[in-house]
Amino acid sequence: MKVIVARTAGFCKGVKDALEVTLEAIQKREDGKRIYTFGPLIHNRQVLSMLEEKGVREEHRIENCAGKKVVIRAHGIPPHERQALHGIGAELLDATCKRVARVHAAIKSHARQGFHTVIVGDEDHAEVIGLMGYTEGRGAVINRPEQVEDLPPDLEKVLLVAQTTQNEETFQEIRDRFLRRYPHGVVKNTICDSTQERQTEVRRICGLVEAMVIVGGSHSGNTMRLADVARECSIPTYHVETEADLDRQELSRYACVGVSAGASTPNWIIWNVVRFLEAIQPKHAGVQFRVKRFLEQLSYANIYVALAAAFLPPIAEALGAFRADLNDSIVAASYAFAMHSLNIYLDRDAIRLNDPGRAAFYQQWKYLFTGLGILAMAVSLWAASGSGILNLVVLTVMVVLGLLYAVPLILPVSIQVLNLKIKDIPTSKTFSVPVAWACVSVLVPRLAETKGGVGAFLFSFWVIFLLVLVRTILLDLLAVQGDRLGGKETLVVSVGETKTVRIAVGILFVFVLSLVVGPLVGLSGFFSLMLVPAAILYCWHLVVCVRKHFKESPIFEASIEFVLIGSGILALFWNACWRG
């Protein structure tokens, strides 16, 4: 089945910010202390369940929040509840969506001037309850155009606003009737831009598909309105929370289905639904489907990872660091495969969230991959020993550090015991991977081969490090949601997506500058200039990561690895032509 995924599907900025506030509180909390959210943080049961596993508890009674650290939900709360929480000594962390906060401010400002407020929304929705709290008792809630006629006819000062997740077309119909009834009324379209974009995109996609699947919480207002928009387009519409709510037999009637999702729906749930739908294939598409699945499984099996690492020693040779041979590539490939395969089972949370299909694949072949990982580790050490005892010792240290990456280390700190993982160190994954790959592909072979000078060796190490660093940052950008909730400390989790993209651009600039300067100062041959296309390809991948909101894909991930593989193939040809 062909699946068209809405670009706007998934977390909106307000939900992202609310999660950031909560996750930061989790990281900074004192041991054993719970964090509370006053009401559900967002309308998504799966995310709330993940937060509950991390010690975040949902509370609805103000008196139970006394002296506690309390996160104000993304939908906001009425001012009297906020004052009551302050009054009992609760430490408040405000995760109210900034868009919602602006509506609060607009209502509050007009209420002080004596305005009545009419809110277009759902009366029992948390956001609307919060908005009503700012009307000073002069507020009304409607959600149908005909309800305008039920409003008092003699209102001189009256303001019309909307719940931020309202249907745009419904609001415009109400607006027209409102202005006919109250010519001097004030209208503020407070529907969030993100909501409008989602609804517009759903209407566009509905013209391209045979059915529409809307993913999100059953109590999520903005998700329900997306489903309403799709139904208005007169195509079969399915509102589901997860792929478990879909009927494979019923959906097999369609050849092309669209997918969008509410603002509180995480990407890993959308990805689950998309993979479920893609697995429903018409018979005539069977070969194409099997090829795609085969390529995906190569990615899951870390074959592309191993190939990428295998081609790094030829790149180092082409840069002038040493003379590489097949043994060096075997060491690098086996090491990378072993570390990636074995650490999967030591740190499963983020993988389960970022790509459930990959997680299911690893669970299905758990014992095989564990065995292959151990075998690859042994092959790597055996191959390194053939080059000398020093090579074996260095690689053994690297293997031990790699295996300890996600294992708790019990360290005594004064009278307490610190349970620490290397992965818990900020940005540890982002920088440890390129350092390890540069060591195994440049340092370890260099210990046995001294063809090039020290300058050429350091330059090659630096170039390989930057090559792998950008590759790792791109993969981190793909996995950011799962990494946040899974607790993995990557650069993007530590500084945010926007800053990470800027850092990546800066690294690419330094990378290209290094490639140009290397031959000029005699640190490498002209092969370094042939790596400039790798920087260009990385730039393209970075643009895709920024612009394409729903981007987890094993095929896209493989294309990132092929930047290294392609550069390595180029290096092999260079070495064959110039090796003397």
Short mmCIF file of C-alpha atoms in Angstrom, two decimals, residues 470 474 477-478 508 534-548 551 555-563:
data_model
loop_
_atom_site.label_atom_id
_atom_site.label_comp_id
_atom_site.label_asym_id
_atom_site.label_seq_id
_atom_site.Cartn_x
_atom_site.Cartn_y
_atom_site.Cartn_z
CA VAL A 470 28.42 14.78 11.03
CA LEU A 474 22.36 13.43 11.39
CA LEU A 477 18.44 14.32 14.57
CA LEU A 478 16.42 11.40 13.21
CA LEU A 508 30.75 21.06 7.82
CA ALA A 534 30.66 14.16 0.94
CA ALA A 535 30.15 17.52 2.65
CA ILE A 536 27.64 18.51 -0.04
CA LEU A 537 25.71 15.27 0.42
CA TYR A 538 25.71 15.78 4.19
CA CYS A 539 24.28 19.26 3.62
CA TRP A 540 21.45 17.73 1.61
CA HIS A 541 20.70 15.23 4.36
CA LEU A 542 20.73 18.06 6.91
CA VAL A 543 18.19 20.03 4.87
CA VAL A 544 15.94 16.96 4.72
CA CYS A 545 16.21 16.52 8.49
CA VAL A 546 15.20 20.15 9.04
CA ARG A 547 12.40 20.40 6.49
CA LYS A 548 10.86 16.94 6.59
CA LYS A 551 11.70 11.55 8.69
CA ILE A 555 16.33 3.77 3.88
CA PHE A 556 17.13 7.41 4.66
CA GLU A 557 19.42 6.24 7.46
CA ALA A 558 21.17 3.95 4.97
CA SER A 559 21.68 6.86 2.57
CA ILE A 560 23.59 8.66 5.34
CA GLU A 561 25.88 5.65 5.74
CA PHE A 562 26.39 5.55 1.97
CA VAL A 563 28.13 8.92 2.13
#
